[in-house]
Amino acid sequence: MLTINDNFLRLAPSYLFSDIARKVADYRGANPDAQVISMGIGDVSRPLCDASVDAMLKAVEEMRHAHTFHGYGPEQGYAFLRQAIADNDYTARGIDINADEIFISDGAKSDTGNIVDIFAATTKVALTDPVYPVYFDSNIMAGRSRSSIEFMPVNEANGFIPDMPLSEPDIIYLCYPNNPTGTVLTRHQLAAWVDYALEHKSLILFDAAYEAYITSSDIPRSIYEIPGARKCAIEFRSFSKTAGFTGLRCGFTVVPHDVVGYDHHGDKVQLHSLWLRRQTTKFNGASYPVQRAAEAIYTPEGKQQIRQTIHYYLENAATLRLSLIDSGLTVYGGTDSPYLWVKTPKGLSSWDFFELLLHQADVVVTPGVGFGNAGEGYVRLTAFASHENTAIAARRITDLLK
Amino acid sequence: MLTINDNFLRLAPSYLFSDIARKVADYRGANPDAQVISMGIGDVSRPLCDASVDAMLKAVEEMRHAHTFHGYGPEQGYAFLRQAIADNDYTARGIDINADEIFISDGAKSDTGNIVDIFAATTKVALTDPVYPVYFDSNIMAGRSRSSIEFMPVNEANGFIPDMPLSEPDIIYLCYPNNPTGTVLTRHQLAAWVDYALEHKSLILFDAAYEAYITSSDIPRSIYEIPGARKCAIEFRSFSKTAGFTGLRCGFTVVPHDVVGYDHHGDKVQLHSLWLRRQTTKFNGASYPVQRAAEAIYTPEGKQQIRQTIHYYLENAATLRLSLIDSGLTVYGGTDSPYLWVKTPKGLSSWDFFELLLHQADVVVTPGVGFGNAGEGYVRLTAFASHENTAIAARRITDLLK
């Protein structure tokens, strides 16, 4: 008799964004004329940059002819892309990461979800609260008990900087610039975490999917800017928000050769070799034309084009932030991040404010409580809409709160 | 202290095709003038069909403009592709599978590897021997004990039809047309497995990645042609060999609503809901332009073009098969499959024959023992090379064995 992985039954029955999508669909159904503006799910609105489109068109055309056709590529990704990343995102910034420490994938969501495969189910995990749901759910699916997962609240009281964990966790998930709060860690603050991990032989899973939005000079763009991080951190990156790849699917994960775990004899094992084994067994590489599109963002034209798009979204964030503050709302994030973390007015619950904004302003946001209990009383807004829609949404919210 | 998933240490240290790649690279390094022909890894040589290239170019161009840009798609795949598959691969053949039972992915390797996520680690598994290594390795990674995995030998004695398992497995992996042996199951033979699964409340994981190569009329192209299979089978399909998508990455998995497992209370749970939860949590959909390329193979032009390519490879298989038989070799497969399973001459081991063919004929094959102990004494040849290289390789092998 086939028994299922019962841990799935410990999960909340459905995924946050599906719930929101259903509510929005119901509302649209009942109000077909409503001009609903989505600032909920973190999807982008600007198109792919020309450099990437052109590179991808060329790569697709290559697939038409036998002598330029590309079949199976390396599971770890093509050398051309791994090298471009190493050169531009790391070496050029004085960071010691080599191309063979970079694993190309179909996106950071897959990697942050699948990484649990390489750890013992008995490891203790620490997550922030609120948190990107994938970290928690993937750990539950993997059989980790609720009691071995510590939530570290981030809130106004601690300035959205988690206090050091109490449970001596083996694995610490950090996402900065943070999803959902849009807050950041300074170099000094992140260094404290690296020191903690080195001292406790724990691992930091550092999600840097939003690093391209950092504008302040004291905010590290990679955890490997911090001395010692090569020994205790895996970094996840995404082209989704950096370059509009949400629909193309490409990201990468950095696993330095120096970062180790321990087997049941207490012997060191390189996490690099484990992740390589995981990916070569259960993954078959990212799409070749997509990897060419990703490579193109590291050309001079590509760099300039994606910088413009990020600038565009950061302008949205600034517009939205000022407007919401003018309306009397308390706002976090939005300066080094595409996300704004907005305190609900009058003590409304997250879902009540979500419903209010949907029904009275035709604006979709994400209820903060969907990211964890400590997110109650907040909603997340994204800066990924168009200038026009951002301005309209800001005005509607202002009018509503007058 | 970070402890690793020790099950990784129970795996053979590296993956079969990496070993072969290294040996071939060494040989090429030592013999730079050798015209090495690869019939080892199952990669295709014919380019992508025009219908897919054209559809993908159009989709990539859409990504350039805000009003036609596609961001995040549904994790389960776009409706346009799920419907095209349901209509053409199932409904048109009188098979009862609906679009919402189809999950689009980045390839069958990912899905056959990741599917273990939804089962209890205590389930018993049966695999054929020889077998596609991903099935075994992914089960070991998931913590399944070696003693809970039964190998069902397929060999000359049983005509490459596995005997019914002895361990009453909960999960049975079947791959037909088979990788690596190239052999098939008739409708009658497959029905016996469906009956077994229904009787024992077990699940068949049916890998039909090579169904497009079936030419004989009594060979089912889908397990759902067999009455009752909707209740006991998950089917994996790939566009890799059907339409040359090895480098694009797209496949799909069919999880009928009727197929269930049991939780620890003995209550039924739809596997569809578990796989949906797994995919929405740890996957973010296949690339949009790639899904458009896949949709195009279901157009009249696309169908004709991929049929031509499959015909091309089947001609290779026929050429190779006859030539090897003329050389006195015993050959299985190659009529409803792109794979030929060739008995080594003079009782050579798989690796000895591999080395002989590499060093004396400049032909790369896959040692059968790499797929399991019962593969010892065989090598696998693929029909995916060009006509020219297939003819040259056949001649070189014939000359070598004279």
Coordinates of N, CA and C in Angstrom, one line a residue, chain A residues 1-6 8-9 11-15 41-48 50 53-54 56-57 60-61 63-66 69-72 75 106 109-110 113-114 116-120 122-123 134 137-138 141 170-171 200-201 203 240-241 244 246-249 260-264 269 271 274 277-290, chain B residues 1-6 8-9 11-15 41-48 50 53-54 56-57 60-61 63-66 69-72 75 106 109-110 113-114 116-120 122-123 134 137-138 141 170-171 200-201 203 240-241 244 246-249 260-264 269 271 274 277-290:
Chain A
M1 N 0.8 -1.2 0.0 CA 0.0 0.0 0.0 C 0.9 1.2 0.0
L2 N 0.6 2.1 -0.9 CA 1.4 3.3 -1.1 C 1.2 4.3 0.0
T3 N 2.2 4.6 0.8 CA 2.0 5.6 1.9 C 2.7 6.9 1.4
I4 N 2.1 8.0 1.7 CA 2.5 9.3 1.2 C 3.5 9.9 2.3
N5 N 4.1 10.9 1.8 CA 4.9 11.8 2.7 C 4.0 12.6 3.6
D6 N 3.7 12.1 4.8 CA 2.7 12.8 5.7 C 3.1 14.2 6.0
F8 N 3.5 16.5 4.1 CA 2.7 17.4 3.3 C 1.5 17.8 4.0
L9 N 0.9 16.9 4.9 CA -0.3 17.2 5.5 C -0.1 18.2 6.7
L11 N 1.5 21.0 6.1 CA 1.6 22.3 5.5 C 0.2 22.9 5.5
A12 N 0.2 24.2 5.5 CA -1.1 24.9 5.2 C -1.6 24.5 3.9
P13 N -2.9 24.3 3.7 CA -3.4 23.6 2.5 C -3.1 24.3 1.2
S14 N -2.8 25.6 1.2 CA -2.4 26.1 -0.1 C -1.5 27.2 0.0
Y15 N -1.0 27.7 -1.1 CA 0.1 28.6 -1.1 C -0.5 30.0 -1.1
I41 N 1.9 39.9 -5.9 CA 3.0 39.0 -6.3 C 4.1 39.8 -6.9
G42 N 5.3 39.4 -6.6 CA 6.5 40.1 -7.0 C 6.9 40.0 -8.4
D43 N 5.9 40.1 -9.3 CA 6.3 39.9 -10.8 C 6.5 41.3 -11.4
V44 N 7.4 41.3 -12.4 CA 7.8 42.5 -13.0 C 6.9 42.9 -14.1
S45 N 6.9 44.1 -14.5 CA 6.1 44.6 -15.6 C 6.9 45.1 -16.8
R46 N 8.1 45.5 -16.6 CA 9.0 46.0 -17.7 C 9.4 44.8 -18.5
P47 N 9.5 44.9 -19.9 CA 9.9 43.8 -20.7 C 11.4 43.5 -20.5
L48 N 11.8 42.4 -21.1 CA 13.2 41.9 -21.1 C 14.0 43.0 -21.9
D50 N 16.7 44.6 -24.4 CA 17.0 44.3 -25.8 C 18.2 43.4 -25.9
V53 N 17.0 39.9 -25.3 CA 16.1 39.4 -26.4 C 16.9 39.1 -27.6
D54 N 17.9 40.0 -27.9 CA 18.7 39.7 -29.1 C 19.6 38.5 -29.0
M56 N 19.0 36.0 -27.1 CA 18.1 34.8 -27.1 C 17.6 34.4 -28.5
L57 N 17.3 35.5 -29.3 CA 16.8 35.2 -30.7 C 18.0 34.5 -31.4
V60 N 18.2 30.9 -30.2 CA 17.0 30.1 -30.7 C 17.3 29.8 -32.2
E61 N 17.8 30.7 -33.0 CA 18.1 30.5 -34.4 C 19.2 29.4 -34.5
M63 N 19.4 26.9 -32.8 CA 18.8 25.6 -32.6 C 18.1 25.0 -33.9
R64 N 18.0 25.9 -34.9 CA 17.4 25.4 -36.2 C 18.3 24.6 -37.0
H65 N 19.6 24.7 -36.8 CA 20.6 24.1 -37.7 C 21.5 23.1 -37.0
A66 N 21.7 22.0 -37.6 CA 22.5 20.9 -36.9 C 23.8 21.3 -36.4
F69 N 23.2 23.6 -33.4 CA 22.3 23.1 -32.4 C 23.0 22.8 -31.0
H70 N 22.3 23.1 -29.9 CA 22.8 22.7 -28.6 C 21.8 21.7 -28.0
G71 N 22.3 20.6 -27.6 CA 21.5 19.6 -26.9 C 21.8 19.7 -25.4
Y72 N 21.9 18.6 -24.7 CA 22.2 18.7 -23.3 C 23.4 19.6 -23.0
E75 N 24.9 20.2 -16.4 CA 23.8 20.4 -15.4 C 24.2 21.7 -14.6
D106 N 17.2 26.9 -13.0 CA 16.0 27.5 -13.5 C 15.4 28.5 -12.6
K109 N 13.8 30.1 -6.8 CA 12.8 29.4 -6.0 C 13.1 27.9 -6.0
S110 N 13.5 27.3 -7.1 CA 13.8 25.9 -7.2 C 15.0 25.6 -6.3
G113 N 14.3 25.9 -2.6 CA 13.4 24.8 -2.2 C 14.2 23.5 -2.1
N114 N 15.0 23.2 -3.2 CA 15.7 21.9 -3.3 C 16.9 21.8 -2.4
V116 N 17.3 21.8 0.6 CA 17.1 20.9 1.8 C 17.5 19.5 1.6
D117 N 17.5 19.1 0.3 CA 17.9 17.7 0.0 C 19.3 17.3 0.6
I118 N 20.2 18.2 0.7 CA 21.6 17.9 1.1 C 21.8 17.9 2.6
F119 N 20.8 18.2 3.4 CA 21.0 18.3 4.8 C 20.3 17.2 5.6
A120 N 20.8 16.8 6.7 CA 20.1 15.8 7.6 C 18.8 16.4 8.0
T122 N 17.6 16.0 10.8 CA 17.7 16.4 12.2 C 18.3 17.7 12.4
T123 N 18.8 18.4 11.4 CA 19.4 19.7 11.6 C 18.3 20.7 12.1
V134 N 8.6 29.6 1.0 CA 9.3 28.5 0.4 C 10.3 27.9 1.4
D137 N 8.2 25.9 4.1 CA 7.4 24.8 3.5 C 8.4 23.7 3.1
S138 N 9.5 24.1 2.4 CA 10.4 23.0 2.0 C 11.0 22.3 3.1
M141 N 8.2 19.8 4.4 CA 8.2 18.7 3.4 C 9.3 17.7 3.6
D170 N 21.6 24.9 13.1 CA 22.6 24.5 12.1 C 22.5 25.3 10.8
I171 N 21.3 25.7 10.5 CA 21.1 26.4 9.2 C 20.3 27.6 9.5
H200 N 29.5 28.7 15.5 CA 28.7 27.6 15.8 C 28.7 26.5 14.8
K201 N 29.6 26.6 13.8 CA 29.7 25.7 12.7 C 28.3 25.5 12.1
L203 N 25.4 27.0 9.0 CA 25.4 27.5 7.7 C 24.4 28.6 7.5
S240 N 15.5 37.1 -12.0 CA 14.1 37.5 -12.2 C 13.9 38.9 -12.0
K241 N 14.3 39.4 -10.9 CA 14.1 40.8 -10.5 C 15.2 41.7 -11.1
G244 N 14.3 40.9 -15.3 CA 13.0 40.6 -15.8 C 12.9 39.1 -16.3
T246 N 11.5 36.6 -14.8 CA 10.4 35.8 -14.1 C 9.8 34.7 -15.0
G247 N 9.6 35.1 -16.3 CA 9.0 34.1 -17.2 C 10.0 33.3 -18.0
L248 N 11.3 33.7 -18.0 CA 12.3 32.9 -18.7 C 12.9 31.8 -17.8
R249 N 13.0 32.1 -16.5 CA 13.5 31.1 -15.6 C 15.1 30.9 -15.6
V260 N 31.5 23.6 4.4 CA 31.4 22.1 4.7 C 30.3 21.9 5.7
G261 N 29.9 20.6 5.7 CA 29.0 20.1 6.7 C 29.7 18.9 7.3
Y262 N 29.0 18.2 8.2 CA 29.7 17.0 8.8 C 28.8 15.8 8.7
D263 N 29.4 14.7 8.4 CA 28.7 13.4 8.3 C 28.5 12.8 9.8
H264 N 27.9 11.7 9.9 CA 27.6 11.1 11.2 C 28.9 10.7 11.9
V269 N 32.5 17.2 5.0 CA 32.1 17.0 3.7 C 31.8 18.3 3.0
L271 N 30.0 20.9 0.9 CA 28.6 21.0 0.4 C 28.6 21.1 -1.1
L274 N 28.1 17.8 -2.6 CA 26.7 17.3 -2.4 C 25.7 18.0 -3.4
R277 N 26.2 16.7 -6.8 CA 25.6 15.4 -7.0 C 24.0 15.5 -7.1
R278 N 23.5 16.4 -6.3 CA 22.0 16.6 -6.3 C 21.6 17.1 -7.7
Q279 N 22.3 18.1 -8.2 CA 21.9 18.8 -9.4 C 22.2 17.8 -10.6
T280 N 23.3 17.1 -10.6 CA 23.5 16.2 -11.8 C 22.6 15.1 -11.8
T281 N 22.0 14.7 -10.6 CA 21.1 13.6 -10.6 C 19.6 14.0 -10.8
K282 N 19.2 15.2 -10.3 CA 17.8 15.5 -10.3 C 17.5 16.8 -11.1
F283 N 18.4 17.2 -12.0 CA 18.3 18.4 -12.7 C 19.1 18.2 -14.0
N284 N 18.6 18.9 -15.1 CA 19.3 18.7 -16.3 C 19.8 19.9 -17.0
G285 N 20.0 21.0 -16.2 CA 20.5 22.2 -16.7 C 19.4 23.2 -17.1
A286 N 19.7 24.4 -17.1 CA 18.8 25.5 -17.6 C 18.8 25.5 -19.1
S287 N 17.7 26.1 -19.6 CA 17.5 26.1 -21.1 C 18.7 26.9 -21.7
Y288 N 19.3 26.4 -22.8 CA 20.4 27.0 -23.4 C 20.1 28.5 -23.9
P289 N 19.0 28.7 -24.6 CA 18.8 30.1 -25.0 C 18.6 31.1 -23.9
V290 N 18.0 30.5 -22.8 CA 17.9 31.4 -21.6 C 19.2 31.7 -21.0
Chain B
M1 N 26.2 22.4 14.8 CA 27.0 21.9 13.8 C 26.2 21.3 12.7
L2 N 26.5 21.7 11.5 CA 25.7 21.3 10.3 C 25.9 19.9 9.9
T3 N 24.9 19.1 10.0 CA 25.1 17.7 9.6 C 24.4 17.5 8.2
I4 N 25.1 16.7 7.4 CA 24.6 16.6 6.0 C 23.7 15.4 5.9
N5 N 23.0 15.3 4.8 CA 22.2 14.1 4.5 C 23.2 13.0 4.1
D6 N 23.4 12.1 5.1 CA 24.4 11.1 4.9 C 24.0 10.1 3.8
F8 N 23.6 10.7 0.9 CA 24.5 11.0 -0.3 C 25.8 10.2 -0.3
L9 N 26.2 9.9 0.9 CA 27.5 9.1 1.0 C 27.3 7.6 0.6
L11 N 25.7 6.9 -2.1 CA 25.7 6.9 -3.6 C 27.1 6.6 -4.1
A12 N 27.1 6.0 -5.3 CA 28.4 5.9 -6.0 C 28.9 7.3 -6.2
P13 N 30.2 7.5 -6.1 CA 30.7 8.9 -6.1 C 30.4 9.7 -7.3
S14 N 30.2 9.2 -8.4 CA 29.9 10.1 -9.5 C 28.9 9.4 -10.5
Y15 N 28.4 10.2 -11.4 CA 27.4 9.8 -12.3 C 27.9 9.2 -13.5
I41 N 25.8 9.0 -24.5 CA 24.7 9.7 -23.9 C 23.6 9.9 -24.9
G42 N 22.4 9.9 -24.4 CA 21.2 9.9 -25.3 C 20.9 11.3 -25.8
D43 N 21.9 12.0 -26.3 CA 21.5 13.3 -26.8 C 21.3 13.2 -28.3
V44 N 20.4 14.1 -28.8 CA 20.1 14.1 -30.2 C 21.0 15.0 -31.0
S45 N 21.0 14.8 -32.3 CA 21.9 15.5 -33.2 C 21.1 16.4 -34.2
R46 N 19.9 16.0 -34.5 CA 19.1 16.8 -35.4 C 18.6 18.1 -34.7
P47 N 18.5 19.2 -35.5 CA 18.1 20.4 -34.9 C 16.6 20.4 -34.5
L48 N 16.3 21.5 -33.8 CA 14.9 21.7 -33.5 C 14.1 22.0 -34.8
D50 N 11.5 23.5 -37.4 CA 11.2 24.9 -37.8 C 9.9 25.4 -37.0
V53 N 11.1 26.4 -33.6 CA 12.0 27.6 -33.7 C 11.2 28.8 -33.9
D54 N 10.3 28.8 -34.9 CA 9.5 29.9 -35.3 C 8.6 30.4 -34.1
M56 N 9.1 29.9 -31.0 CA 10.0 30.4 -29.9 C 10.5 31.8 -30.2
L57 N 10.9 32.0 -31.5 CA 11.3 33.3 -31.9 C 10.2 34.3 -31.6
V60 N 9.9 34.9 -27.9 CA 11.1 35.7 -27.4 C 10.8 37.2 -27.8
E61 N 10.4 37.4 -29.0 CA 10.1 38.8 -29.4 C 9.0 39.4 -28.6
M63 N 8.7 39.1 -25.5 CA 9.3 39.5 -24.2 C 9.9 40.9 -24.3
R64 N 10.1 41.4 -25.5 CA 10.8 42.7 -25.7 C 9.8 43.8 -25.4
H65 N 8.5 43.6 -25.4 CA 7.5 44.7 -25.3 C 6.6 44.5 -24.1
A66 N 6.4 45.6 -23.4 CA 5.7 45.5 -22.1 C 4.3 44.9 -22.3
F69 N 4.8 41.1 -22.9 CA 5.8 40.4 -22.0 C 5.1 39.4 -21.2
H70 N 5.7 38.3 -20.9 CA 5.2 37.3 -20.0 C 6.1 37.1 -18.8
G71 N 5.6 37.4 -17.6 CA 6.3 37.2 -16.4 C 6.1 35.8 -15.8
Y72 N 5.9 35.7 -14.5 CA 5.6 34.4 -13.9 C 4.4 33.7 -14.6
E75 N 2.8 27.6 -12.2 CA 3.8 26.6 -11.9 C 3.5 25.3 -12.7
D106 N 10.5 21.4 -16.4 CA 11.7 21.6 -17.2 C 12.3 20.3 -17.6
K109 N 13.7 14.4 -16.4 CA 14.8 14.0 -15.4 C 14.4 14.7 -14.0
S110 N 14.1 16.0 -14.1 CA 13.7 16.7 -12.9 C 12.5 16.0 -12.2
G113 N 13.1 12.5 -10.8 CA 14.0 12.7 -9.6 C 13.2 13.3 -8.4
N114 N 12.4 14.3 -8.7 CA 11.7 15.0 -7.6 C 10.5 14.3 -7.1
V116 N 10.0 11.6 -5.7 CA 10.2 10.9 -4.4 C 9.8 11.8 -3.2
D117 N 9.8 13.1 -3.4 CA 9.4 14.1 -2.4 C 8.0 13.7 -1.8
I118 N 7.1 13.2 -2.6 CA 5.7 13.1 -2.1 C 5.4 11.7 -1.4
F119 N 6.4 10.8 -1.4 CA 6.2 9.5 -0.8 C 6.9 9.4 0.6
A120 N 6.3 8.5 1.4 CA 7.0 8.2 2.7 C 8.3 7.5 2.4
T122 N 9.5 5.2 4.0 CA 9.3 3.8 4.4 C 8.7 3.0 3.3
T123 N 8.3 3.6 2.2 CA 7.7 2.8 1.1 C 8.7 1.9 0.4
V134 N 18.8 7.6 -12.4 CA 18.1 8.7 -11.6 C 17.1 8.0 -10.6
D137 N 19.1 6.5 -7.6 CA 19.9 7.5 -6.9 C 18.9 8.5 -6.1
S138 N 17.8 8.9 -6.7 CA 16.9 9.8 -6.0 C 16.3 9.1 -4.9
M141 N 19.0 9.1 -2.1 CA 19.1 10.4 -1.5 C 17.9 10.7 -0.5
D170 N 5.5 -0.8 -2.9 CA 4.5 0.2 -3.0 C 4.6 1.0 -4.3
I171 N 5.8 1.1 -4.8 CA 6.1 1.9 -5.9 C 6.9 1.1 -6.9
H200 N -2.4 -4.6 -5.3 CA -1.6 -4.4 -4.2 C -1.6 -3.0 -3.7
K201 N -2.5 -2.2 -4.3 CA -2.6 -0.7 -3.9 C -1.2 -0.1 -4.1
L203 N 1.8 1.8 -6.7 CA 1.8 2.9 -7.7 C 2.8 2.6 -8.8
S240 N 12.3 15.9 -25.1 CA 13.7 15.8 -25.4 C 13.9 15.0 -26.6
K241 N 13.4 13.7 -26.6 CA 13.7 12.8 -27.7 C 12.6 12.9 -28.7
G244 N 13.6 17.0 -29.9 CA 14.9 17.6 -29.8 C 15.0 18.7 -28.8
T246 N 16.4 18.6 -25.8 CA 17.4 18.3 -24.8 C 18.0 19.5 -24.2
G247 N 18.2 20.5 -25.1 CA 18.8 21.8 -24.7 C 17.8 22.8 -24.3
L248 N 16.6 22.7 -24.6 CA 15.5 23.7 -24.3 C 14.9 23.4 -22.9
R249 N 14.8 22.1 -22.6 CA 14.2 21.7 -21.3 C 12.7 21.9 -21.2
V260 N -4.3 7.6 -5.9 CA -4.2 8.0 -4.5 C -3.1 7.2 -3.7
G261 N -2.7 7.8 -2.6 CA -1.8 7.1 -1.7 C -2.6 7.2 -0.3
Y262 N -1.9 6.7 0.7 CA -2.6 6.6 2.0 C -1.7 7.3 3.1
D263 N -2.4 8.1 3.9 CA -1.6 8.7 5.0 C -1.5 7.7 6.2
H264 N -0.9 8.1 7.3 CA -0.7 7.2 8.4 C -1.9 6.8 9.1
V269 N -5.3 10.0 0.0 CA -4.8 11.3 -0.3 C -4.6 11.3 -1.8
L271 N -2.7 12.0 -5.0 CA -1.3 12.3 -5.3 C -1.3 13.6 -6.2
L274 N -0.8 16.5 -3.9 CA 0.6 16.5 -3.3 C 1.6 17.0 -4.3
R277 N 1.2 20.7 -4.8 CA 1.8 21.4 -3.7 C 3.4 21.4 -3.8
R278 N 3.9 20.3 -4.2 CA 5.4 20.2 -4.4 C 5.8 21.2 -5.4
Q279 N 5.2 21.2 -6.6 CA 5.6 22.0 -7.7 C 5.3 23.5 -7.4
T280 N 4.2 23.8 -6.8 CA 4.0 25.3 -6.5 C 4.9 25.8 -5.5
T281 N 5.5 24.9 -4.6 CA 6.4 25.4 -3.6 C 7.8 25.4 -4.0
K282 N 8.3 24.4 -4.8 CA 9.7 24.2 -5.1 C 10.0 24.4 -6.6
F283 N 9.1 24.9 -7.4 CA 9.3 25.1 -8.8 C 8.5 26.3 -9.2
N284 N 9.0 27.0 -10.3 CA 8.3 28.2 -10.7 C 7.9 28.2 -12.1
G285 N 7.6 27.0 -12.7 CA 7.2 26.9 -14.1 C 8.3 26.8 -15.1
A286 N 8.0 26.2 -16.2 CA 9.0 26.1 -17.3 C 9.0 27.5 -18.1
S287 N 10.1 27.7 -18.7 CA 10.3 28.9 -19.5 C 9.2 29.2 -20.5
Y288 N 8.6 30.4 -20.5 CA 7.5 30.7 -21.4 C 7.8 30.4 -22.9
P289 N 8.9 31.0 -23.4 CA 9.2 30.7 -24.8 C 9.4 29.2 -25.1
V290 N 9.9 28.5 -24.2 CA 10.1 27.0 -24.4 C 8.7 26.3 -24.4

